Amino acid sequence: MKTTLLAFFSFAGILLHGQSDAATKAREHMFRALTVADGVFIKDLETNISHSPWEALAYMEEGSMLSMDDLNEAVPDYYYFQSNNLLQLKLIDAKNPEGFGTDLTIPYRIDGGETILLINPKANKVEDSWDILYLDKNYLALDMGDIRVFFIHTIIKE
């Protein structure tokens, strides 16, 4: 019996250590993407940006990007860069974190292959711009001015 319990706890320790290593590697990847430690990386922009929706996972404030301790968990806001150049943006409701409070559809265009321009359709002018820091088929990192946000893919939400 003692041998079985010892084996179980040893195995559980290995599993937890493996999960800890995976979590550390994930945090390192997010940190490197947000701080552009390896330079800007954009792969297959048109395909990857609109492949499926993105959910905010982590962020860093612009002035405090010194270590992985500066990486914060993001509110899981929803960004869907649709191929028709419309961004569907759903922001979590502060009073009900299980639901969305604000739901917007905003025209956008890509400028210079690495900047997303958000367009005010009434004035037909650029209202905001976000720089793409990292993009591949799984991850997106944006510099949104005061913060940098790391995203992962999520399911389409109606």
PDB file of C-alpha atoms in Angstrom:
ATOM      1  CA  MET A   1       0.000   0.000   0.000  1.00  0.00           C
ATOM      2  CA  LYS A   2       2.797   2.446   0.922  1.00  0.00           C
ATOM      3  CA  THR A   3       4.575   1.598  -2.319  1.00  0.00           C
ATOM      4  CA  THR A   4       1.413   2.293  -4.330  1.00  0.00           C
ATOM      5  CA  LEU A   5       0.865   5.648  -2.619  1.00  0.00           C
ATOM      6  CA  LEU A   6       4.511   6.590  -3.065  1.00  0.00           C
ATOM      7  CA  ALA A   7       4.335   5.698  -6.747  1.00  0.00           C
ATOM      8  CA  PHE A   8       1.101   7.694  -7.137  1.00  0.00           C
ATOM      9  CA  PHE A   9       2.531  10.813  -5.481  1.00  0.00           C
ATOM     10  CA  SER A  10       5.743  10.516  -7.487  1.00  0.00           C
ATOM     11  CA  PHE A  11       3.735  10.279 -10.713  1.00  0.00           C
ATOM     12  CA  ALA A  12       1.484  13.172  -9.645  1.00  0.00           C
ATOM     13  CA  GLY A  13       4.570  15.268  -8.901  1.00  0.00           C
ATOM     14  CA  ILE A  14       5.956  14.555 -12.366  1.00  0.00           C
ATOM     15  CA  LEU A  15       2.618  15.512 -13.944  1.00  0.00           C
ATOM     16  CA  LEU A  16       2.386  18.748 -11.986  1.00  0.00           C
ATOM     17  CA  HIS A  17       5.996  19.570 -12.800  1.00  0.00           C
ATOM     18  CA  GLY A  18       5.230  19.007 -16.499  1.00  0.00           C
ATOM     19  CA  GLN A  19       2.229  21.331 -16.282  1.00  0.00           C
ATOM     20  CA  SER A  20       4.357  23.901 -14.473  1.00  0.00           C
ATOM     21  CA  ASP A  21       7.004  23.721 -17.220  1.00  0.00           C
ATOM     22  CA  ALA A  22       4.329  24.126 -19.909  1.00  0.00           C
ATOM     23  CA  ALA A  23       2.832  27.126 -18.100  1.00  0.00           C
ATOM     24  CA  THR A  24       6.268  28.712 -17.724  1.00  0.00           C
ATOM     25  CA  LYS A  25       7.033  28.180 -21.420  1.00  0.00           C
ATOM     26  CA  ALA A  26       3.653  29.684 -22.366  1.00  0.00           C
ATOM     27  CA  ARG A  27       4.310  32.744 -20.194  1.00  0.00           C
ATOM     28  CA  GLU A  28       7.795  33.087 -21.719  1.00  0.00           C
ATOM     29  CA  HIS A  29       6.289  32.940 -25.230  1.00  0.00           C
ATOM     30  CA  MET A  30       3.731  35.644 -24.351  1.00  0.00           C
ATOM     31  CA  PHE A  31       6.404  37.830 -22.741  1.00  0.00           C
ATOM     32  CA  ARG A  32       8.757  37.516 -25.725  1.00  0.00           C
ATOM     33  CA  ALA A  33       5.949  38.313 -28.188  1.00  0.00           C
ATOM     34  CA  LEU A  34       4.728  41.349 -26.238  1.00  0.00           C
ATOM     35  CA  THR A  35       8.216  42.776 -25.682  1.00  0.00           C
ATOM     36  CA  VAL A  36       9.280  41.960 -29.243  1.00  0.00           C
ATOM     37  CA  ALA A  37      12.334  40.208 -27.801  1.00  0.00           C
ATOM     38  CA  ASP A  38      12.762  38.266 -31.048  1.00  0.00           C
ATOM     39  CA  GLY A  39      11.641  41.125 -33.306  1.00  0.00           C
ATOM     40  CA  VAL A  40       8.282  41.557 -35.011  1.00  0.00           C
ATOM     41  CA  PHE A  41       7.033  38.244 -36.406  1.00  0.00           C
ATOM     42  CA  ILE A  42       4.121  38.142 -38.850  1.00  0.00           C
ATOM     43  CA  LYS A  43       3.313  34.969 -40.769  1.00  0.00           C
ATOM     44  CA  ASP A  44       0.606  34.767 -43.469  1.00  0.00           C
ATOM     45  CA  LEU A  45      -1.087  37.976 -42.346  1.00  0.00           C
ATOM     46  CA  GLU A  46      -4.293  37.820 -44.401  1.00  0.00           C
ATOM     47  CA  THR A  47      -4.941  34.147 -43.620  1.00  0.00           C
ATOM     48  CA  ASN A  48      -4.013  34.132 -39.945  1.00  0.00           C
ATOM     49  CA  ILE A  49      -5.608  37.412 -38.831  1.00  0.00           C
ATOM     50  CA  SER A  50      -9.082  36.390 -40.052  1.00  0.00           C
ATOM     51  CA  HIS A  51      -8.869  32.598 -39.707  1.00  0.00           C
ATOM     52  CA  SER A  52     -11.032  32.597 -36.567  1.00  0.00           C
ATOM     53  CA  PRO A  53     -11.810  34.942 -33.650  1.00  0.00           C
ATOM     54  CA  TRP A  54      -9.252  35.942 -31.031  1.00  0.00           C
ATOM     55  CA  GLU A  55      -9.634  36.118 -27.266  1.00  0.00           C
ATOM     56  CA  ALA A  56      -7.444  38.357 -25.112  1.00  0.00           C
ATOM     57  CA  LEU A  57      -5.325  36.222 -22.786  1.00  0.00           C
ATOM     58  CA  ALA A  58      -2.646  38.467 -21.291  1.00  0.00           C
ATOM     59  CA  TYR A  59      -1.439  42.047 -21.374  1.00  0.00           C
ATOM     60  CA  MET A  60       1.414  44.275 -20.323  1.00  0.00           C
ATOM     61  CA  GLU A  61       1.307  47.990 -19.666  1.00  0.00           C
ATOM     62  CA  GLU A  62       3.555  49.924 -22.025  1.00  0.00           C
ATOM     63  CA  GLY A  63       5.803  51.383 -19.310  1.00  0.00           C
ATOM     64  CA  SER A  64       6.319  48.175 -17.328  1.00  0.00           C
ATOM     65  CA  MET A  65       7.688  45.447 -19.553  1.00  0.00           C
ATOM     66  CA  LEU A  66      10.788  44.490 -17.646  1.00  0.00           C
ATOM     67  CA  SER A  67      10.091  40.914 -16.566  1.00  0.00           C
ATOM     68  CA  MET A  68       7.518  38.142 -16.767  1.00  0.00           C
ATOM     69  CA  ASP A  69       6.144  39.438 -13.454  1.00  0.00           C
ATOM     70  CA  ASP A  70       4.746  42.386 -15.453  1.00  0.00           C
ATOM     71  CA  LEU A  71       2.544  40.018 -17.490  1.00  0.00           C
ATOM     72  CA  ASN A  72      -1.111  40.269 -16.401  1.00  0.00           C
ATOM     73  CA  GLU A  73      -4.147  38.107 -17.108  1.00  0.00           C
ATOM     74  CA  ALA A  74      -6.477  39.884 -19.530  1.00  0.00           C
ATOM     75  CA  VAL A  75     -10.242  40.074 -19.506  1.00  0.00           C
ATOM     76  CA  PRO A  76     -11.260  37.653 -22.297  1.00  0.00           C
ATOM     77  CA  ASP A  77     -12.566  40.271 -24.732  1.00  0.00           C
ATOM     78  CA  TYR A  78     -13.427  38.936 -28.194  1.00  0.00           C
ATOM     79  CA  TYR A  79     -11.890  40.233 -31.443  1.00  0.00           C
ATOM     80  CA  TYR A  80     -12.911  38.837 -34.822  1.00  0.00           C
ATOM     81  CA  PHE A  81     -11.055  40.353 -37.784  1.00  0.00           C
ATOM     82  CA  GLN A  82     -13.384  39.182 -40.531  1.00  0.00           C
ATOM     83  CA  SER A  83     -12.170  38.814 -44.112  1.00  0.00           C
ATOM     84  CA  ASN A  84     -14.653  41.524 -45.209  1.00  0.00           C
ATOM     85  CA  ASN A  85     -12.552  44.082 -43.262  1.00  0.00           C
ATOM     86  CA  LEU A  86     -14.973  44.323 -40.353  1.00  0.00           C
ATOM     87  CA  LEU A  87     -13.800  43.807 -36.782  1.00  0.00           C
ATOM     88  CA  GLN A  88     -16.421  42.318 -34.491  1.00  0.00           C
ATOM     89  CA  LEU A  89     -15.464  43.413 -30.995  1.00  0.00           C
ATOM     90  CA  LYS A  90     -17.231  42.069 -27.907  1.00  0.00           C
ATOM     91  CA  LEU A  91     -16.138  43.457 -24.560  1.00  0.00           C
ATOM     92  CA  ILE A  92     -16.813  41.639 -21.302  1.00  0.00           C
ATOM     93  CA  ASP A  93     -19.492  43.245 -19.125  1.00  0.00           C
ATOM     94  CA  ALA A  94     -17.867  44.564 -15.936  1.00  0.00           C
ATOM     95  CA  LYS A  95     -21.078  43.849 -13.986  1.00  0.00           C
ATOM     96  CA  ASN A  96     -21.469  40.346 -15.414  1.00  0.00           C
ATOM     97  CA  PRO A  97     -18.085  38.801 -16.301  1.00  0.00           C
ATOM     98  CA  GLU A  98     -19.846  35.804 -17.867  1.00  0.00           C
ATOM     99  CA  GLY A  99     -21.375  37.963 -20.608  1.00  0.00           C
ATOM    100  CA  PHE A 100     -20.553  40.691 -23.076  1.00  0.00           C
ATOM    101  CA  GLY A 101     -21.553  44.276 -22.382  1.00  0.00           C
ATOM    102  CA  THR A 102     -20.436  46.072 -25.520  1.00  0.00           C
ATOM    103  CA  ASP A 103     -20.754  44.600 -29.010  1.00  0.00           C
ATOM    104  CA  LEU A 104     -19.303  46.672 -31.855  1.00  0.00           C
ATOM    105  CA  THR A 105     -18.601  46.159 -35.531  1.00  0.00           C
ATOM    106  CA  ILE A 106     -15.805  48.419 -36.732  1.00  0.00           C
ATOM    107  CA  PRO A 107     -14.347  48.731 -40.243  1.00  0.00           C
ATOM    108  CA  TYR A 108     -10.595  48.130 -40.361  1.00  0.00           C
ATOM    109  CA  ARG A 109      -7.795  47.824 -42.867  1.00  0.00           C
ATOM    110  CA  ILE A 110      -4.208  46.642 -42.711  1.00  0.00           C
ATOM    111  CA  ASP A 111      -1.615  49.295 -43.473  1.00  0.00           C
ATOM    112  CA  GLY A 112       1.957  48.463 -44.411  1.00  0.00           C
ATOM    113  CA  GLY A 113       1.525  44.793 -43.537  1.00  0.00           C
ATOM    114  CA  GLU A 114       1.820  45.332 -39.792  1.00  0.00           C
ATOM    115  CA  THR A 115      -0.613  48.024 -38.630  1.00  0.00           C
ATOM    116  CA  ILE A 116      -4.360  47.624 -38.131  1.00  0.00           C
ATOM    117  CA  LEU A 117      -6.220  50.862 -38.774  1.00  0.00           C
ATOM    118  CA  LEU A 118      -9.659  51.209 -37.157  1.00  0.00           C
ATOM    119  CA  ILE A 119     -11.928  53.365 -39.303  1.00  0.00           C
ATOM    120  CA  ASN A 120     -14.769  55.651 -38.199  1.00  0.00           C
ATOM    121  CA  PRO A 121     -17.335  54.945 -40.944  1.00  0.00           C
ATOM    122  CA  LYS A 122     -19.259  58.195 -40.396  1.00  0.00           C
ATOM    123  CA  ALA A 123     -16.213  60.441 -40.708  1.00  0.00           C
ATOM    124  CA  ASN A 124     -14.366  57.995 -43.006  1.00  0.00           C
ATOM    125  CA  LYS A 125     -11.146  58.558 -41.070  1.00  0.00           C
ATOM    126  CA  VAL A 126      -8.756  56.526 -38.945  1.00  0.00           C
ATOM    127  CA  GLU A 127      -9.795  56.575 -35.274  1.00  0.00           C
ATOM    128  CA  ASP A 128      -7.094  54.302 -33.847  1.00  0.00           C
ATOM    129  CA  SER A 129      -4.222  52.089 -34.942  1.00  0.00           C
ATOM    130  CA  TRP A 130      -2.737  48.930 -33.475  1.00  0.00           C
ATOM    131  CA  ASP A 131       0.674  47.539 -34.396  1.00  0.00           C
ATOM    132  CA  ILE A 132       0.958  43.801 -34.943  1.00  0.00           C
ATOM    133  CA  LEU A 133       3.898  42.523 -32.896  1.00  0.00           C
ATOM    134  CA  TYR A 134       3.390  38.807 -33.422  1.00  0.00           C
ATOM    135  CA  LEU A 135       1.069  36.715 -35.583  1.00  0.00           C
ATOM    136  CA  ASP A 136       1.022  33.054 -36.495  1.00  0.00           C
ATOM    137  CA  LYS A 137      -1.772  30.509 -36.877  1.00  0.00           C
ATOM    138  CA  ASN A 138      -2.210  30.242 -33.080  1.00  0.00           C
ATOM    139  CA  TYR A 139      -1.227  33.555 -31.501  1.00  0.00           C
ATOM    140  CA  LEU A 140      -1.560  37.297 -31.989  1.00  0.00           C
ATOM    141  CA  ALA A 141       0.128  40.125 -30.073  1.00  0.00           C
ATOM    142  CA  LEU A 142      -0.893  43.755 -30.573  1.00  0.00           C
ATOM    143  CA  ASP A 143       0.531  47.054 -29.390  1.00  0.00           C
ATOM    144  CA  MET A 144      -2.607  49.092 -28.673  1.00  0.00           C
ATOM    145  CA  GLY A 145      -0.855  52.205 -27.391  1.00  0.00           C
ATOM    146  CA  ASP A 146      -0.837  52.129 -23.602  1.00  0.00           C
ATOM    147  CA  ILE A 147      -1.000  48.333 -23.450  1.00  0.00           C
ATOM    148  CA  ARG A 148       0.178  45.336 -25.407  1.00  0.00           C
ATOM    149  CA  VAL A 149      -2.236  42.406 -25.590  1.00  0.00           C
ATOM    150  CA  PHE A 150      -1.614  38.718 -26.342  1.00  0.00           C
ATOM    151  CA  PHE A 151      -4.452  36.712 -27.943  1.00  0.00           C
ATOM    152  CA  ILE A 152      -5.302  33.085 -28.647  1.00  0.00           C
ATOM    153  CA  HIS A 153      -7.939  31.677 -30.984  1.00  0.00           C
ATOM    154  CA  THR A 154     -11.435  31.053 -29.675  1.00  0.00           C
ATOM    155  CA  ILE A 155     -14.735  29.834 -31.082  1.00  0.00           C
ATOM    156  CA  ILE A 156     -17.156  32.031 -33.017  1.00  0.00           C
ATOM    157  CA  LYS A 157     -19.624  33.646 -30.620  1.00  0.00           C
ATOM    158  CA  GLU A 158     -22.926  34.909 -31.972  1.00  0.00           C
TER     159      GLU A 158
END
